[in-house]
mmCIF file of C-alpha atoms and ligand atoms in Angstrom:
data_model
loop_
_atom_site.group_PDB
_atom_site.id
_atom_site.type_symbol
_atom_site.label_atom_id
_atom_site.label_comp_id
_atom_site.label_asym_id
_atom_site.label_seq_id
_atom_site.Cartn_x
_atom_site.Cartn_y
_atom_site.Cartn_z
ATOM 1 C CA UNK A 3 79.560 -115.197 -230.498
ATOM 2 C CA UNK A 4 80.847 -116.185 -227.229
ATOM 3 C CA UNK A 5 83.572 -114.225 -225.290
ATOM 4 C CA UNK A 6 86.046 -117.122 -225.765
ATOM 5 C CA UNK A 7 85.739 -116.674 -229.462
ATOM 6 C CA UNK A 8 85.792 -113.373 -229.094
ATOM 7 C CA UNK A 9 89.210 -113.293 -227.424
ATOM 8 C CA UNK A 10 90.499 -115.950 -229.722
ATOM 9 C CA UNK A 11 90.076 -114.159 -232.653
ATOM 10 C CA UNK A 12 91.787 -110.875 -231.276
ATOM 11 C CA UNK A 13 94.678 -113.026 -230.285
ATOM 12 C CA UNK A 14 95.028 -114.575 -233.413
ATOM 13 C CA UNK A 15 94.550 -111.758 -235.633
ATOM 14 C CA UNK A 16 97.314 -109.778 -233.413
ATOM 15 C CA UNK A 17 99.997 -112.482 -234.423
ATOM 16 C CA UNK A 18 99.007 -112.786 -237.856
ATOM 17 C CA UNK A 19 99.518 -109.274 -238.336
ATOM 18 C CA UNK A 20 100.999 -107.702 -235.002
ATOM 19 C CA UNK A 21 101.162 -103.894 -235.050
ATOM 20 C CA UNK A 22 103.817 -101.494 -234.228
ATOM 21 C CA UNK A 23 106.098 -104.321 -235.815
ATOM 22 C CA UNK A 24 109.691 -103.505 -236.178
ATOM 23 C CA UNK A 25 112.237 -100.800 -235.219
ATOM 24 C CA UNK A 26 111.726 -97.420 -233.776
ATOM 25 C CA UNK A 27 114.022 -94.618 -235.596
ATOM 26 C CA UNK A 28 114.466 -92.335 -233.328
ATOM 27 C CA UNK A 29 114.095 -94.225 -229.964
ATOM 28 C CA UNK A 30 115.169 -93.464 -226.946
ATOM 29 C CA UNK A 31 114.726 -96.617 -224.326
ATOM 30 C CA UNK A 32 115.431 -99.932 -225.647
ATOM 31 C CA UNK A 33 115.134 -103.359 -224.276
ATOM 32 C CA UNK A 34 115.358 -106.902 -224.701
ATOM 33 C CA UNK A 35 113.384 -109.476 -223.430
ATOM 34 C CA UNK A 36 113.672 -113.449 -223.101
ATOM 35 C CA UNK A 37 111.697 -115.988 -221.822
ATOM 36 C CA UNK A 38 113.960 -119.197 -222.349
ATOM 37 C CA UNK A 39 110.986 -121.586 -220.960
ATOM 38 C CA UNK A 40 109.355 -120.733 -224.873
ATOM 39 C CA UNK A 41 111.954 -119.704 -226.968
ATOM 40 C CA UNK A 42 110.355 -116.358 -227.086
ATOM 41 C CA UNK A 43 112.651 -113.193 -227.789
ATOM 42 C CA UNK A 44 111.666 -109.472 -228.235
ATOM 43 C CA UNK A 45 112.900 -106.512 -228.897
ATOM 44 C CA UNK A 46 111.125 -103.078 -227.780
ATOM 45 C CA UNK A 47 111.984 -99.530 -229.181
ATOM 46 C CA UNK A 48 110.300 -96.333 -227.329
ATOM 47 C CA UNK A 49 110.493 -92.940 -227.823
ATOM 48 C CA UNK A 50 109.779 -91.478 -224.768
ATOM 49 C CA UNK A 51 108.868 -87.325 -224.429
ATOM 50 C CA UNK A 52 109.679 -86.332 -221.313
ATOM 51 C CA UNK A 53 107.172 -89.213 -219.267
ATOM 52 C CA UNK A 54 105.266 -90.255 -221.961
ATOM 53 C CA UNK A 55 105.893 -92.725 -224.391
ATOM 54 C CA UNK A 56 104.914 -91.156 -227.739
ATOM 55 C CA UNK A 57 106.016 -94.295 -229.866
ATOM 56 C CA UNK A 58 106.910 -97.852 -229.578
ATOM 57 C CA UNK A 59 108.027 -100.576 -231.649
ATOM 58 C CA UNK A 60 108.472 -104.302 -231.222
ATOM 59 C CA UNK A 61 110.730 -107.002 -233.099
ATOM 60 C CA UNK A 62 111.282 -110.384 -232.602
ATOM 61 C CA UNK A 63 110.466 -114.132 -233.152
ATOM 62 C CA UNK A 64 107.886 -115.882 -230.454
ATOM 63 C CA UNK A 65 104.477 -118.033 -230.232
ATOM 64 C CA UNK A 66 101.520 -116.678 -230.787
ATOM 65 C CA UNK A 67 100.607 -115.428 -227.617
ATOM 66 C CA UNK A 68 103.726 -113.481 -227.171
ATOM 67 C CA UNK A 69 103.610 -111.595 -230.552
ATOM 68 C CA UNK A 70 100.074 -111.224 -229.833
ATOM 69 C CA UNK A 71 101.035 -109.639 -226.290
ATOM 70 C CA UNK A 72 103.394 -107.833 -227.468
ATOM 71 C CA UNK A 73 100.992 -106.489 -230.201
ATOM 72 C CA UNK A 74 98.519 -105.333 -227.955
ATOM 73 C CA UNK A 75 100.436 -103.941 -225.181
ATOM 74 C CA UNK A 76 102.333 -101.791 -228.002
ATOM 75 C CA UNK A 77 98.784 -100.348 -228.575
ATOM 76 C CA UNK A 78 97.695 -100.143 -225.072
ATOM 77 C CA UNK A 79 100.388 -98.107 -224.222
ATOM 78 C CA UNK A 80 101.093 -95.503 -226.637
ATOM 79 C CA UNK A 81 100.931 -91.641 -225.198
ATOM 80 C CA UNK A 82 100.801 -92.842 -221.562
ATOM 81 C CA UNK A 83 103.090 -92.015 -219.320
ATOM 82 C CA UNK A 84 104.978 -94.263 -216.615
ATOM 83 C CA UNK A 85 102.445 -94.214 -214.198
ATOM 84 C CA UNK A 86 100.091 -95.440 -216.376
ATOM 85 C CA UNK A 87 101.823 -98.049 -218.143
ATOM 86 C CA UNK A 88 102.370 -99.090 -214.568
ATOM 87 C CA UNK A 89 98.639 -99.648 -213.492
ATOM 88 C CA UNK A 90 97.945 -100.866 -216.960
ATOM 89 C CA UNK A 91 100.560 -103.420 -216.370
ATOM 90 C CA UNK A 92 99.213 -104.316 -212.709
ATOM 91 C CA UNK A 93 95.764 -105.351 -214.094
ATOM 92 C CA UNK A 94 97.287 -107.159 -216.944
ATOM 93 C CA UNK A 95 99.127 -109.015 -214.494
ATOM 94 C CA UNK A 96 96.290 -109.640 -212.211
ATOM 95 C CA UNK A 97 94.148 -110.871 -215.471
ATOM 96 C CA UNK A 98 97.237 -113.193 -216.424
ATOM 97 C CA UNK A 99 97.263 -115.020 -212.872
ATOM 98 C CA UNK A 100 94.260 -114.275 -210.941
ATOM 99 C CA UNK A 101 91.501 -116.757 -211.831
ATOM 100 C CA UNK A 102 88.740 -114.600 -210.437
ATOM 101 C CA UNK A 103 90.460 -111.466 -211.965
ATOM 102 C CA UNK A 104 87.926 -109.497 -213.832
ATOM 103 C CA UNK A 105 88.823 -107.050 -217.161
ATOM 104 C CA UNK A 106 87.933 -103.688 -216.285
ATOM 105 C CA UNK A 107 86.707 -101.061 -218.737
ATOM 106 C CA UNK A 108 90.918 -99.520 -218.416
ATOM 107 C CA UNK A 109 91.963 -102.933 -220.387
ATOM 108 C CA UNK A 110 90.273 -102.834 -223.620
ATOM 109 C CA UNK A 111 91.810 -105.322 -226.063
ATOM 110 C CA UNK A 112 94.046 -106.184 -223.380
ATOM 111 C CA UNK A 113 91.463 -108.635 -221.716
ATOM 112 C CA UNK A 114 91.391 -110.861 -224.799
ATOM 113 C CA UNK A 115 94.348 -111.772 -222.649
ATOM 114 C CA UNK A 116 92.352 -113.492 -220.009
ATOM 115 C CA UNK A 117 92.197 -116.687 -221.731
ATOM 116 C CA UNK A 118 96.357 -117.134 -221.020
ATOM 117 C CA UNK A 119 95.317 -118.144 -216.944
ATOM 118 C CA UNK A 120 93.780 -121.364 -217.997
ATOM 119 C CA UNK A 121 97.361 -121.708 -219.435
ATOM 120 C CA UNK A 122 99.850 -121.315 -217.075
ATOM 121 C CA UNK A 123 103.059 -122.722 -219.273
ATOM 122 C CA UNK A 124 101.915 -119.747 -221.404
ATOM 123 C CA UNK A 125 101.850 -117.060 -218.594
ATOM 124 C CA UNK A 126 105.371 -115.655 -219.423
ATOM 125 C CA UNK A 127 104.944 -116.002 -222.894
ATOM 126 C CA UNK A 128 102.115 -113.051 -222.189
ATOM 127 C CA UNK A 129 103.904 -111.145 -219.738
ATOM 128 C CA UNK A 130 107.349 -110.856 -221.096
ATOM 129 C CA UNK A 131 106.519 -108.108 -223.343
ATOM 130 C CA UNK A 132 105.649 -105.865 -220.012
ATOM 131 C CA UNK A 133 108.949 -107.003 -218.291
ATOM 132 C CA UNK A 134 110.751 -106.196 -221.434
ATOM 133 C CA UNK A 135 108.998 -101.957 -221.324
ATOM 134 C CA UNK A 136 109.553 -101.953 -217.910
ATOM 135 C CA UNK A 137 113.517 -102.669 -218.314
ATOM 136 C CA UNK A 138 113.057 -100.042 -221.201
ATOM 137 C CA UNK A 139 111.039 -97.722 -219.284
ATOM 138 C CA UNK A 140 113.570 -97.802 -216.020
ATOM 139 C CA UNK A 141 116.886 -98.638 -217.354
ATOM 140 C CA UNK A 142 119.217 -98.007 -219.211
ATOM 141 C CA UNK A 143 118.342 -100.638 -221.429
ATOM 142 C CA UNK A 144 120.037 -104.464 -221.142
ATOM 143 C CA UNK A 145 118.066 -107.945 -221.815
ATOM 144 C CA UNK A 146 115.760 -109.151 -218.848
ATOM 145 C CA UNK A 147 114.495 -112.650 -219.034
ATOM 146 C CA UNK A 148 111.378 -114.343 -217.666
ATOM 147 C CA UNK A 149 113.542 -116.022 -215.387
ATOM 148 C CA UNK A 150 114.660 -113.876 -213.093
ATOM 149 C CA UNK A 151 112.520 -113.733 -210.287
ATOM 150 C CA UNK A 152 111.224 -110.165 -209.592
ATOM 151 C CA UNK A 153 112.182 -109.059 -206.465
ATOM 152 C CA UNK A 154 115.670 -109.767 -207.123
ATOM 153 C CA UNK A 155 118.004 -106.913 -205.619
ATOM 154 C CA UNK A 156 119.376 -103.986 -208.625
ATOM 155 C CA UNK A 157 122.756 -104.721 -208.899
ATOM 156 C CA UNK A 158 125.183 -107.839 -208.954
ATOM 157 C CA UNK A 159 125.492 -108.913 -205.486
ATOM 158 C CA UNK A 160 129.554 -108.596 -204.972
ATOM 159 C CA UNK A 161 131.574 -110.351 -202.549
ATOM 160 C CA UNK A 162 134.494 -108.897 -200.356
ATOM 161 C CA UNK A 163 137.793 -110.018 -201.217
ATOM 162 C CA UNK A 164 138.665 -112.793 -198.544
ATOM 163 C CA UNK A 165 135.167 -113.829 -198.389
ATOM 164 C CA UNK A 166 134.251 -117.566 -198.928
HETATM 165 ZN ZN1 ZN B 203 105.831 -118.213 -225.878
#
C-alpha cells in the first residue's frame, strides 16, 4: 500500500467517524473557530488540570479535512500540557506548508496530514482546529477565524478621541 493511500484512508476514516465528537461536561477552556474561506466551524471543549489538558471535545459542521483535523489533533493532544501542544502544533504547521517538511516520529497520525500541502485552498481547513485550542488554551475563550492574520496585536487597536 502506498503512503498516499495510507494517509487517505486515515483521513477519511477520521471524518466518517471523528473521535472525541461532541461536548465536554465539565470543561474548562472553550473556543470557537471559523474559517469563512470553507464554511468550516468548530467548537472545542477542554478540561484542562492545572497545564495539562486531560480531556477535549470537538463539535461542529466542516469538510472532510477539517473534521478529520480536528479528529486527530483531539487525539494527539490529550494529557499534554501547553508546551507540548505547542511543538506539536509547530510541526503540524511546518507539515501543512513546508513542501520539504518531513513527519517526525512526535506526529504519529498527525502526518496523514501531509497530503493537505499539495492543497493549499485546504490549508486552513487543516489548521483551524489548532488556532481554535490555542484561543482555548490562552484565552479566555471567544471565536478566532482563519482570517485573521497571526501576528495581529492582542487587543482592539483604540483611537484617541480627536484623532482622525
Ligand atoms: Zn474546510
Amino acid at each position: 500500500m502506498e503512503l498516499r493511500d495510507l494517509y487517505r484512508d486515515v483521513i477519511l476514516d477520521h471524518n466518517r467517524h471523528p473521535r472525541n465528537f461532541g461536548r465536554l461536561d465539565p470543561a474548562n477552556a472553550y473556543a470557537e473557530g471559523h474559517n469563512p474561506l470553507c464554511g468550516d466551524r468548530l467548537t472545542l471543549s477542554v478540561r484542562l488540570v492545572g497545564d495539562r489538558i486531560e480531556d477535549i471535545r470537538f463539535e461542529g459542521k466542516g469538510c472532510a479535512i477539517s473534521t478529520a483535523s480536528a479528529s486527530l489533533m483531539s487525539e494527539a493532544v490529550k494529557g499534554k500540557d501547553r508546551a507540548a501542544v505547542r511543538q506539536l502544533f509547530e510541526s503540524v504547521h511546518a507539515l501543512l506548508t513546508q513542501q520539504d517538511a518531513l513527519a517526525g516520529p512526535e506526529l504519529g497520525k498527525l502526518a496523514a496530514l501531509s497530503g493537505v500541502r499539495e492543497f493549499p485552498a485546504r490549508v486552513k481547513c487543516a489548521s483551524l482546529c489548532w488556532h481554535t485550542l490555542n484561543a482555548a488554551l490562552e484565552s479566555d475563550g471567544g471565536t478566532v477565524t482563519t482570517e485573521v492574520p497571526d501576528e495581529v496585536p492582542s487587543g482592539p487597536a483604540r483611537k484617541m478621541a480627536g484623532e482622525p
